[in-house]
């Protein structure tokens, strides 16, 4: 819910993190006869919010003409149930009449200009999000405003109410070109913005006001990048050590080159990655989640997240600069998770393998988790995403089995060449068939029929087996108060047998992911102030549910799982998935 109420704006002075964002933009009409109007938007970070948390003041001034139609300000931030609440309160409204304001339910304010001069509007925002409570689950899919003692991170989607023409007003108008300036910060204070066309150290030029809503801004530690600024990437990661920042920067440059070569040239000349550490309490410890924009992303990660996991998320969010935005105009009456996320994840992981930045087994691990989820439904919200991963792997394998030169990368490139054309799922399959990635007489994917019996990837072969597997088991419980501190260890579990003890503090977790019984869980610890390491296979008793998995050695797996080669699959393929295209 968004809260909205009256607020009398007091005079405000800037403090340690205070910043002023001033934007000048015209309102462009949807027709050639539209009037162009300039406007000014100012955003100030305040230090007088409730409980000492910063608030954000926005002031907008629009010089209007007598015939300016109704103006609507809309809260267009993501509002999933897990997202922190944003509390809006109106301050000053001059030279306009508020017809109605319902940000709590309808998420809009309607204004009627009085025609007596510039329409001036101010509103104030506070958020329920506290840095001390920052978790991966709490920001998943959310636009957020985050303040820490060392800096501020602002998502334009949360910060800015979007000016829109009122329904029924003709001609409609939209907000046009915007020059954004950041002012009022202490001299030398670092500032960052993800907007592409930076004119100066604190000024950007964008074509539409909505480019502001899809941008990130930061001050302090969130804007500081001590690494060399040369190259495509700026990485603002105050909680990562310099070695990992440099490795990610190098990987990012190589990935951009790879994607540009295999798909289409990047639309950006620079890219900004914000990486922010969460509290790491409870199950948050080694988790991560990201949000991508055209030339930027933000990645929230637990403090124990290992580098390989960060790299996969980094590559995934970077690939979103191409997928799905450049694949065509996706038909709105379909669930596109299989393409939006499934294709992105598959091709990002495949690229990491081809660049020798990851092992082939890492993609197989992800395919196995997808197969497991289709039966056990650990995360039912990812079923379409997971099916997409399996579809694209099956396409590459099918083409390879027939000696076709094309790959799923070619499918992505073909769709990008027609990016302005409406796209339906049927057309995706037609393109795949035309490229030889799928049988011409088969219009869809059937999970029990179309997976390859054998998957060859980067010189390794993996056989699809089926049967009963050990239950995923670790055996520890972490504190909800102290990040990484082991609160309980269950007797007789893999963690207990490996020697994990209460009050150990986990500093790094490396595994194949929740549910993966093929890979060990590797822990780095602090025990009584001294470093230690533990490793164990997360296998419990054999479960009753039958599902399929890809394995490198069937005989070895038979020693710990009740499995046999699957018969629910397409004939064997010896052609590499990861090194084709």
XYZ file of C-alpha atoms in Angstrom:
581
model
C 0.000 0.000 0.000
C 1.120 3.561 -0.695
C 0.156 6.151 1.948
C -0.797 9.702 1.051
C -1.547 12.657 3.311
C -1.149 16.387 3.846
C 2.266 17.829 4.496
C 3.339 21.421 5.019
C 6.804 21.761 3.462
C 9.285 23.389 5.854
C 12.445 25.064 4.550
C 15.160 22.402 4.196
C 18.946 22.633 4.240
C 21.289 19.959 2.846
C 23.381 17.802 5.175
C 26.148 15.227 4.765
C 24.437 13.302 1.993
C 22.136 16.044 0.802
C 21.882 16.288 -2.951
C 19.910 18.291 -5.425
C 18.722 16.720 -8.663
C 17.389 19.284 -11.096
C 15.805 18.182 -14.347
C 14.631 20.318 -17.232
C 12.310 18.659 -19.702
C 9.550 19.513 -22.185
C 6.181 17.792 -22.380
C 5.927 16.399 -25.877
C 2.508 15.659 -27.318
C 1.611 12.525 -29.168
C 0.836 14.635 -32.280
C 2.894 17.083 -34.336
C 0.694 20.025 -33.224
C 1.495 19.500 -29.542
C 2.779 22.333 -27.378
C 6.224 21.940 -25.834
C 6.443 22.975 -22.178
C 9.579 23.172 -20.037
C 9.606 22.003 -16.429
C 11.966 21.698 -13.474
C 12.178 18.822 -10.993
C 14.274 19.020 -7.821
C 14.973 16.129 -5.466
C 16.609 16.704 -2.091
C 17.723 14.014 0.321
C 16.640 15.122 3.778
C 17.989 14.119 7.170
C 14.890 14.822 9.219
C 12.846 11.709 8.480
C 11.186 9.566 11.124
C 13.541 7.585 13.374
C 16.484 9.457 11.921
C 16.043 7.898 8.484
C 16.370 10.158 5.436
C 13.295 11.354 3.573
C 13.174 12.575 0.002
C 11.605 15.820 -1.158
C 10.571 16.295 -4.783
C 9.611 19.674 -6.238
C 8.266 20.132 -9.745
C 7.571 23.401 -11.535
C 5.849 23.455 -14.947
C 5.325 26.772 -16.776
C 1.961 26.176 -18.434
C -0.239 27.701 -21.092
C -3.955 28.343 -20.728
C -4.955 25.200 -22.573
C -2.743 22.703 -20.700
C -4.906 19.596 -20.200
C -5.335 17.733 -16.950
C -2.120 16.482 -15.414
C -1.857 13.137 -13.636
C 1.047 12.138 -11.375
C 1.239 8.352 -11.060
C 3.131 6.143 -8.638
C 4.447 3.506 -11.052
C 6.849 1.715 -8.726
C 6.629 -2.050 -8.341
C 4.273 -2.929 -5.506
C 4.633 -6.655 -4.827
C 3.594 -7.769 -1.327
C 7.224 -8.184 -0.249
C 8.258 -4.656 -1.303
C 8.935 -1.953 1.313
C 6.142 0.595 1.550
C 6.635 4.068 0.142
C 4.842 6.820 2.071
C 3.963 9.877 -0.036
C 2.692 13.162 1.370
C 1.771 16.248 -0.638
C 3.278 19.575 0.266
C 2.810 22.679 -1.860
C 0.479 22.886 -4.860
C 0.423 26.264 -6.577
C -1.553 27.392 -9.625
C -3.410 24.090 -9.884
C -6.399 22.444 -8.270
C -6.122 18.918 -6.882
C -9.136 17.097 -8.304
C -8.436 13.886 -6.442
C -5.490 12.163 -4.830
C -5.477 8.451 -4.216
C -1.928 7.167 -4.076
C -2.951 4.554 -1.515
C -5.266 2.609 -3.843
C -5.362 4.124 -7.325
C -1.740 5.371 -7.059
C -2.400 8.697 -8.774
C -2.981 12.422 -8.228
C -5.057 14.421 -10.742
C -4.362 18.134 -11.147
C -6.159 20.859 -13.097
C -3.871 23.808 -13.958
C -5.306 27.217 -13.029
C -3.564 29.076 -15.843
C -2.138 31.745 -13.481
C 1.515 30.833 -13.839
C 3.765 27.823 -13.380
C 2.198 24.799 -11.710
C 4.378 24.080 -8.688
C 4.089 20.772 -6.860
C 6.057 19.299 -3.994
C 5.798 15.925 -2.360
C 7.786 13.997 0.174
C 8.663 10.288 0.309
C 9.711 8.046 3.138
C 10.298 4.332 2.960
C 9.882 1.512 5.448
C 13.176 0.016 4.270
C 16.000 0.253 6.813
C 19.570 -0.679 5.940
C 19.718 -2.828 9.078
C 16.808 -4.901 7.723
C 17.923 -5.209 4.095
C 17.350 -8.759 2.801
C 17.331 -10.391 -0.618
C 13.723 -11.552 -0.210
C 12.639 -8.094 0.938
C 13.820 -6.307 -2.225
C 13.153 -8.992 -4.844
C 11.397 -7.277 -7.746
C 11.113 -3.936 -5.914
C 11.989 -0.305 -6.625
C 13.745 0.891 -3.471
C 15.244 3.909 -1.730
C 18.110 2.870 0.540
C 20.187 4.985 2.920
C 23.236 3.821 4.859
C 25.629 5.936 6.913
C 28.137 5.744 4.052
C 25.814 6.576 1.157
C 22.420 6.584 -0.522
C 21.055 4.440 -3.371
C 17.979 5.685 -5.235
C 15.860 3.856 -7.792
C 14.124 6.370 -10.044
C 11.069 4.134 -10.182
C 10.500 4.661 -6.457
C 11.576 8.298 -6.326
C 9.603 9.910 -9.130
C 5.887 10.170 -9.690
C 5.391 9.982 -13.444
C 3.598 12.901 -15.190
C 0.930 11.600 -17.549
C -1.956 13.012 -19.554
C -5.323 12.229 -18.004
C -7.443 9.482 -19.600
C -9.715 10.911 -22.262
C -7.583 14.037 -22.818
C -6.771 14.562 -26.496
C -4.244 14.966 -27.832
C -2.329 12.924 -25.276
C 1.154 14.052 -24.314
C 4.213 12.470 -22.856
C 7.241 13.824 -21.081
C 10.100 14.485 -23.456
C 13.776 15.290 -23.425
C 15.335 15.751 -20.022
C 18.555 17.313 -18.844
C 19.406 16.067 -15.382
C 21.816 17.913 -13.107
C 22.972 16.929 -9.640
C 23.811 19.878 -7.407
C 24.276 20.809 -3.776
C 26.562 17.993 -2.680
C 29.681 18.688 -0.635
C 32.663 19.433 -2.833
C 34.324 16.237 -3.960
C 31.439 13.986 -2.854
C 31.114 11.050 -5.268
C 27.921 10.871 -7.309
C 26.769 8.249 -9.764
C 23.905 7.920 -12.196
C 23.192 5.128 -14.631
C 21.840 7.422 -17.349
C 23.698 6.813 -20.559
C 24.483 10.267 -21.899
C 26.462 11.988 -19.202
C 27.414 15.489 -20.295
C 29.530 16.345 -17.296
C 30.403 14.933 -13.935
C 26.938 15.741 -12.601
C 24.797 16.237 -15.694
C 22.998 13.842 -18.017
C 20.854 14.272 -21.106
C 18.002 11.828 -21.739
C 15.284 11.776 -24.362
C 12.307 11.103 -22.098
C 11.370 11.737 -18.489
C 10.762 7.999 -18.180
C 14.492 7.518 -18.658
C 14.790 9.046 -15.185
C 12.350 6.529 -13.756
C 14.418 3.712 -15.224
C 17.693 5.045 -13.843
C 19.646 4.548 -10.649
C 21.346 7.348 -8.674
C 23.780 7.069 -5.806
C 25.960 9.093 -3.453
C 28.811 8.280 -1.118
C 30.146 4.734 -1.039
C 27.487 3.556 -3.511
C 28.942 5.961 -6.082
C 32.613 5.333 -5.462
C 34.585 3.080 -7.814
C 38.257 2.957 -6.813
C 39.159 0.817 -9.805
C 40.405 2.224 -13.090
C 37.506 3.890 -14.941
C 38.818 2.874 -18.364
C 36.665 0.465 -20.354
C 32.946 -0.215 -20.571
C 32.166 -0.853 -16.918
C 31.732 1.140 -13.773
C 31.218 -1.144 -10.792
C 29.983 0.463 -7.584
C 30.360 -2.257 -4.987
C 31.366 -0.829 -1.590
C 31.134 -4.228 0.093
C 33.277 -6.195 -2.371
C 37.053 -6.398 -2.227
C 39.057 -4.877 -5.064
C 40.063 -8.249 -6.532
C 36.461 -9.339 -7.073
C 35.522 -5.936 -8.486
C 38.335 -6.132 -11.005
C 37.468 -9.715 -11.955
C 33.830 -8.752 -12.520
C 34.866 -5.708 -14.549
C 37.065 -7.861 -16.793
C 34.332 -10.500 -17.141
C 31.804 -7.788 -17.981
C 33.921 -6.379 -20.811
C 34.357 -9.875 -22.268
C 30.653 -10.650 -21.961
C 29.665 -7.428 -23.739
C 32.020 -8.301 -26.591
C 30.628 -11.852 -26.706
C 26.974 -10.777 -26.703
C 27.653 -8.087 -29.325
C 29.370 -10.611 -31.578
C 26.794 -13.390 -31.177
C 23.630 -11.238 -31.095
C 23.722 -7.521 -31.927
C 25.945 -4.597 -31.002
C 25.330 -3.178 -27.540
C 23.228 -0.035 -27.416
C 25.272 1.389 -24.566
C 28.816 2.742 -24.542
C 29.136 2.427 -20.779
C 27.515 0.208 -18.178
C 27.010 0.712 -14.457
C 26.679 -2.158 -12.010
C 25.664 -1.475 -8.416
C 26.300 -4.330 -6.004
C 24.911 -3.984 -2.484
C 25.397 -6.368 0.406
C 22.393 -7.383 2.503
C 22.378 -8.184 6.222
C 22.961 -11.900 5.612
C 20.752 -12.905 8.489
C 18.969 -16.271 8.382
C 18.576 -17.815 4.930
C 19.799 -14.583 3.300
C 23.450 -15.456 3.830
C 24.487 -16.706 0.379
C 21.535 -15.513 -1.708
C 21.421 -12.839 -4.399
C 18.870 -11.106 -6.612
C 19.170 -8.501 -9.349
C 17.220 -5.899 -11.294
C 18.306 -4.838 -14.778
C 17.876 -1.662 -16.807
C 19.049 -0.877 -20.327
C 22.623 0.002 -19.373
C 22.758 -0.823 -15.671
C 21.777 -3.282 -13.008
C 21.696 -3.520 -9.250
C 22.587 -6.777 -7.527
C 21.734 -7.410 -3.876
C 23.759 -10.229 -2.345
C 24.292 -11.870 1.002
C 27.731 -11.388 2.575
C 28.692 -15.047 2.105
C 27.790 -15.253 -1.586
C 30.728 -16.813 -3.437
C 32.312 -15.203 -6.497
C 31.009 -17.813 -8.961
C 27.422 -17.153 -7.896
C 27.945 -13.399 -8.156
C 29.402 -13.844 -11.646
C 26.383 -15.852 -12.841
C 23.978 -13.208 -11.539
C 26.156 -10.462 -13.038
C 26.111 -12.158 -16.461
C 22.362 -12.779 -16.245
C 21.495 -9.148 -15.481
C 23.897 -7.913 -18.162
C 22.270 -10.195 -20.751
C 18.946 -8.512 -19.979
C 20.252 -5.481 -21.898
C 19.504 -7.601 -24.971
C 16.884 -10.087 -23.782
C 13.929 -9.655 -23.961
C 13.922 -5.939 -24.856
C 15.473 -6.481 -28.292
C 13.615 -9.657 -29.273
C 10.453 -7.956 -30.491
C 7.244 -6.588 -29.039
C 6.130 -9.462 -26.820
C 2.393 -10.165 -27.083
C 0.901 -9.085 -23.742
C -1.542 -11.999 -23.388
C 1.147 -14.640 -22.804
C 3.379 -15.665 -19.915
C 6.870 -15.003 -21.254
C 8.951 -16.200 -18.270
C 10.295 -19.077 -20.353
C 11.802 -16.520 -22.724
C 12.387 -13.454 -20.521
C 14.250 -15.336 -17.821
C 14.799 -18.826 -19.207
C 16.499 -17.692 -22.426
C 18.470 -15.000 -20.595
C 19.767 -17.458 -18.007
C 20.582 -20.179 -20.526
C 22.549 -17.948 -22.891
C 24.312 -16.072 -20.073
C 25.524 -19.332 -18.516
C 26.445 -20.711 -21.915
C 28.517 -17.581 -22.634
C 30.406 -17.980 -19.344
C 31.347 -21.516 -20.363
C 32.448 -20.467 -23.839
C 34.624 -17.722 -22.331
C 36.172 -20.207 -19.874
C 34.721 -18.230 -16.981
C 32.657 -21.180 -15.731
C 32.630 -24.962 -16.032
C 30.112 -26.859 -18.144
C 28.878 -28.549 -14.990
C 27.532 -25.215 -13.717
C 24.932 -25.111 -16.509
C 24.117 -28.777 -16.004
C 23.590 -28.062 -12.306
C 21.061 -25.374 -13.213
C 19.268 -27.682 -15.666
C 19.082 -30.338 -12.947
C 17.541 -27.889 -10.489
C 14.974 -27.007 -13.176
C 14.181 -30.690 -13.709
C 13.846 -31.209 -9.983
C 11.540 -28.208 -9.596
C 9.146 -29.497 -12.268
C 8.402 -32.443 -9.952
C 9.178 -31.404 -6.372
C 7.988 -27.796 -6.889
C 10.354 -26.228 -4.347
C 9.738 -22.889 -6.070
C 6.543 -23.169 -8.142
C 6.818 -19.514 -9.221
C 9.891 -20.500 -11.281
C 8.305 -23.381 -13.200
C 7.868 -21.438 -16.463
C 11.374 -19.989 -16.080
C 12.758 -23.499 -15.503
C 10.885 -24.962 -18.449
C 12.449 -22.262 -20.618
C 15.942 -23.346 -19.589
C 15.124 -26.927 -20.564
C 13.589 -25.834 -23.891
C 16.697 -23.951 -25.005
C 19.047 -26.776 -23.978
C 16.844 -29.225 -25.891
C 16.951 -26.995 -28.985
C 20.738 -26.813 -29.028
C 20.970 -30.572 -28.523
C 18.433 -31.324 -31.264
C 20.261 -29.138 -33.777
C 23.560 -30.737 -32.814
C 22.199 -34.251 -33.261
C 21.305 -33.387 -36.864
C 24.582 -31.639 -37.627
C 22.954 -28.219 -37.924
C 25.294 -25.229 -37.705
C 22.714 -23.019 -36.001
C 22.318 -22.641 -32.249
C 20.037 -20.863 -29.802
C 22.351 -17.837 -30.122
C 21.289 -17.683 -33.785
C 17.645 -17.765 -32.732
C 18.247 -14.815 -30.410
C 20.076 -12.902 -33.156
C 17.301 -13.608 -35.680
C 14.631 -12.330 -33.307
C 16.716 -9.217 -32.590
C 16.838 -8.399 -36.284
C 13.049 -7.982 -36.145
C 12.888 -6.263 -32.772
C 10.165 -3.814 -33.822
C 7.795 -6.582 -34.927
C 5.105 -8.009 -32.607
C 6.133 -11.438 -31.329
C 4.043 -14.412 -30.219
C 5.211 -17.768 -28.806
C 4.155 -19.484 -32.056
C 6.488 -17.207 -34.012
C 9.410 -18.096 -31.726
C 8.854 -21.766 -32.524
C 8.566 -20.985 -36.252
C 11.949 -19.219 -36.181
C 13.463 -22.164 -34.304
C 12.096 -24.580 -36.916
C 13.368 -22.451 -39.789
C 16.861 -22.512 -38.267
C 16.793 -26.287 -37.808
C 16.645 -26.048 -34.019
C 13.358 -27.968 -33.786
C 11.403 -30.554 -35.806
C 9.305 -28.953 -38.518
C 6.266 -31.077 -37.616
C 6.394 -30.338 -33.873
C 4.983 -26.971 -32.727
C 5.900 -27.131 -29.047
C 7.979 -28.719 -26.291
C 6.870 -31.753 -24.295
C 8.947 -32.339 -21.174
C 8.485 -36.136 -21.131
C 9.485 -36.471 -24.788
C 11.913 -33.798 -25.907
C 14.829 -33.717 -23.488
C 17.958 -35.259 -25.041
C 18.937 -38.633 -23.551
C 22.535 -37.477 -23.659
C 23.774 -33.923 -23.413
C 27.298 -33.069 -24.606
C 28.705 -29.843 -23.296
C 32.216 -28.402 -23.564
C 33.760 -31.797 -24.238
C 31.832 -33.588 -21.473
C 28.881 -35.978 -21.815
C 25.961 -36.112 -19.412
C 23.363 -38.896 -19.389
C 19.740 -38.351 -18.416
C 18.901 -40.770 -15.604
C 15.688 -41.274 -13.675
C 14.823 -42.630 -10.245
C 14.765 -41.845 -6.523
C 17.346 -39.492 -5.060
C 18.626 -38.566 -1.594
C 16.698 -35.719 -0.002
C 18.585 -32.431 0.133
C 19.835 -32.031 3.701
C 22.301 -29.702 5.384
C 21.325 -29.669 9.047
C 22.005 -26.181 10.368
C 19.943 -23.168 11.337
C 21.350 -19.663 11.204
C 20.653 -16.772 13.530
C 18.090 -14.167 12.493
C 20.007 -11.565 14.507
C 23.703 -12.133 13.732
C 24.761 -12.665 10.122
C 26.193 -16.115 9.440
C 26.192 -17.304 13.063
C 25.131 -20.941 13.444
C 22.322 -21.140 15.983
C 21.565 -24.859 15.837
C 23.073 -28.013 14.299
C 20.848 -31.056 13.985
C 22.286 -34.360 15.192
C 23.024 -36.969 12.554
C 22.918 -34.509 9.634
C 25.651 -33.973 7.040
C 26.656 -30.659 8.658
C 26.962 -32.230 12.107
C 29.010 -35.149 10.766
C 31.307 -32.667 9.013
C 31.972 -30.873 12.320
C 29.867 -27.714 12.074
C 29.190 -26.347 15.564
C 26.916 -23.825 17.245
C 28.420 -20.284 17.275
C 30.548 -20.959 14.191
C 30.237 -17.943 11.851
C 29.915 -18.803 8.164
C 31.759 -16.292 5.980
C 31.396 -17.998 2.593
C 29.076 -20.617 1.096
C 29.757 -22.439 -2.144
C 27.359 -25.089 -3.400
C 25.341 -26.167 -6.379
C 22.254 -24.407 -5.048
C 19.362 -25.454 -2.867
C 18.280 -28.981 -3.786
C 21.520 -29.931 -5.576
C 22.690 -33.302 -4.212
C 25.449 -33.651 -6.835
C 27.768 -30.949 -5.488
C 29.317 -30.517 -2.049
C 28.510 -27.638 0.254
C 31.786 -25.866 0.995
C 31.897 -23.497 3.957
C 34.475 -20.977 5.100
C 34.117 -20.272 8.830
C 35.321 -18.288 11.749
C 35.504 -20.410 14.891
C 36.624 -18.733 18.086
C 38.293 -16.058 15.968
C 40.204 -18.556 13.811
C 39.490 -19.424 10.149
C 38.294 -22.915 9.259
C 36.754 -24.763 6.297
C 34.224 -27.587 6.029
C 32.865 -29.582 3.119
C 30.114 -32.199 2.929
C 27.605 -33.696 0.499
C 24.096 -32.460 1.371
C 22.446 -35.872 1.120
C 19.864 -37.268 3.499
C 17.699 -40.370 3.266
C 16.503 -41.520 -0.157
C 13.204 -39.887 -1.082
C 10.166 -41.518 -2.636
C 9.667 -39.104 -5.539
C 11.009 -40.077 -8.957
C 12.571 -37.375 -11.126
C 15.261 -37.027 -13.803
C 18.768 -35.570 -13.692
C 21.797 -35.307 -15.968
C 24.919 -37.050 -14.606
C 28.472 -37.471 -15.861
C 28.978 -41.066 -14.614
C 25.938 -43.309 -14.258
C 27.792 -46.059 -12.382
C 29.132 -43.654 -9.762
C 25.702 -42.109 -9.211
C 24.157 -45.568 -8.816
C 26.329 -45.971 -5.702
C 24.327 -43.314 -3.869
C 21.015 -42.979 -5.759
C 18.427 -45.493 -7.030
C 18.515 -44.510 -10.703
C 18.676 -45.906 -14.240
C 19.029 -44.226 -17.660
C 15.769 -42.516 -18.558
C 13.608 -43.677 -21.437
C 11.558 -40.473 -21.464
C 13.902 -38.587 -23.767
C 14.955 -37.927 -27.338
C 17.782 -39.974 -28.887
C 21.413 -39.411 -27.844
C 23.294 -36.279 -28.936
C 27.062 -36.016 -28.924
C 27.230 -32.444 -30.174
C 28.413 -29.772 -27.766
C 25.857 -27.267 -26.507
C 28.266 -24.782 -24.978
C 30.755 -24.464 -27.834
C 28.364 -24.077 -30.728
C 27.273 -20.861 -32.384
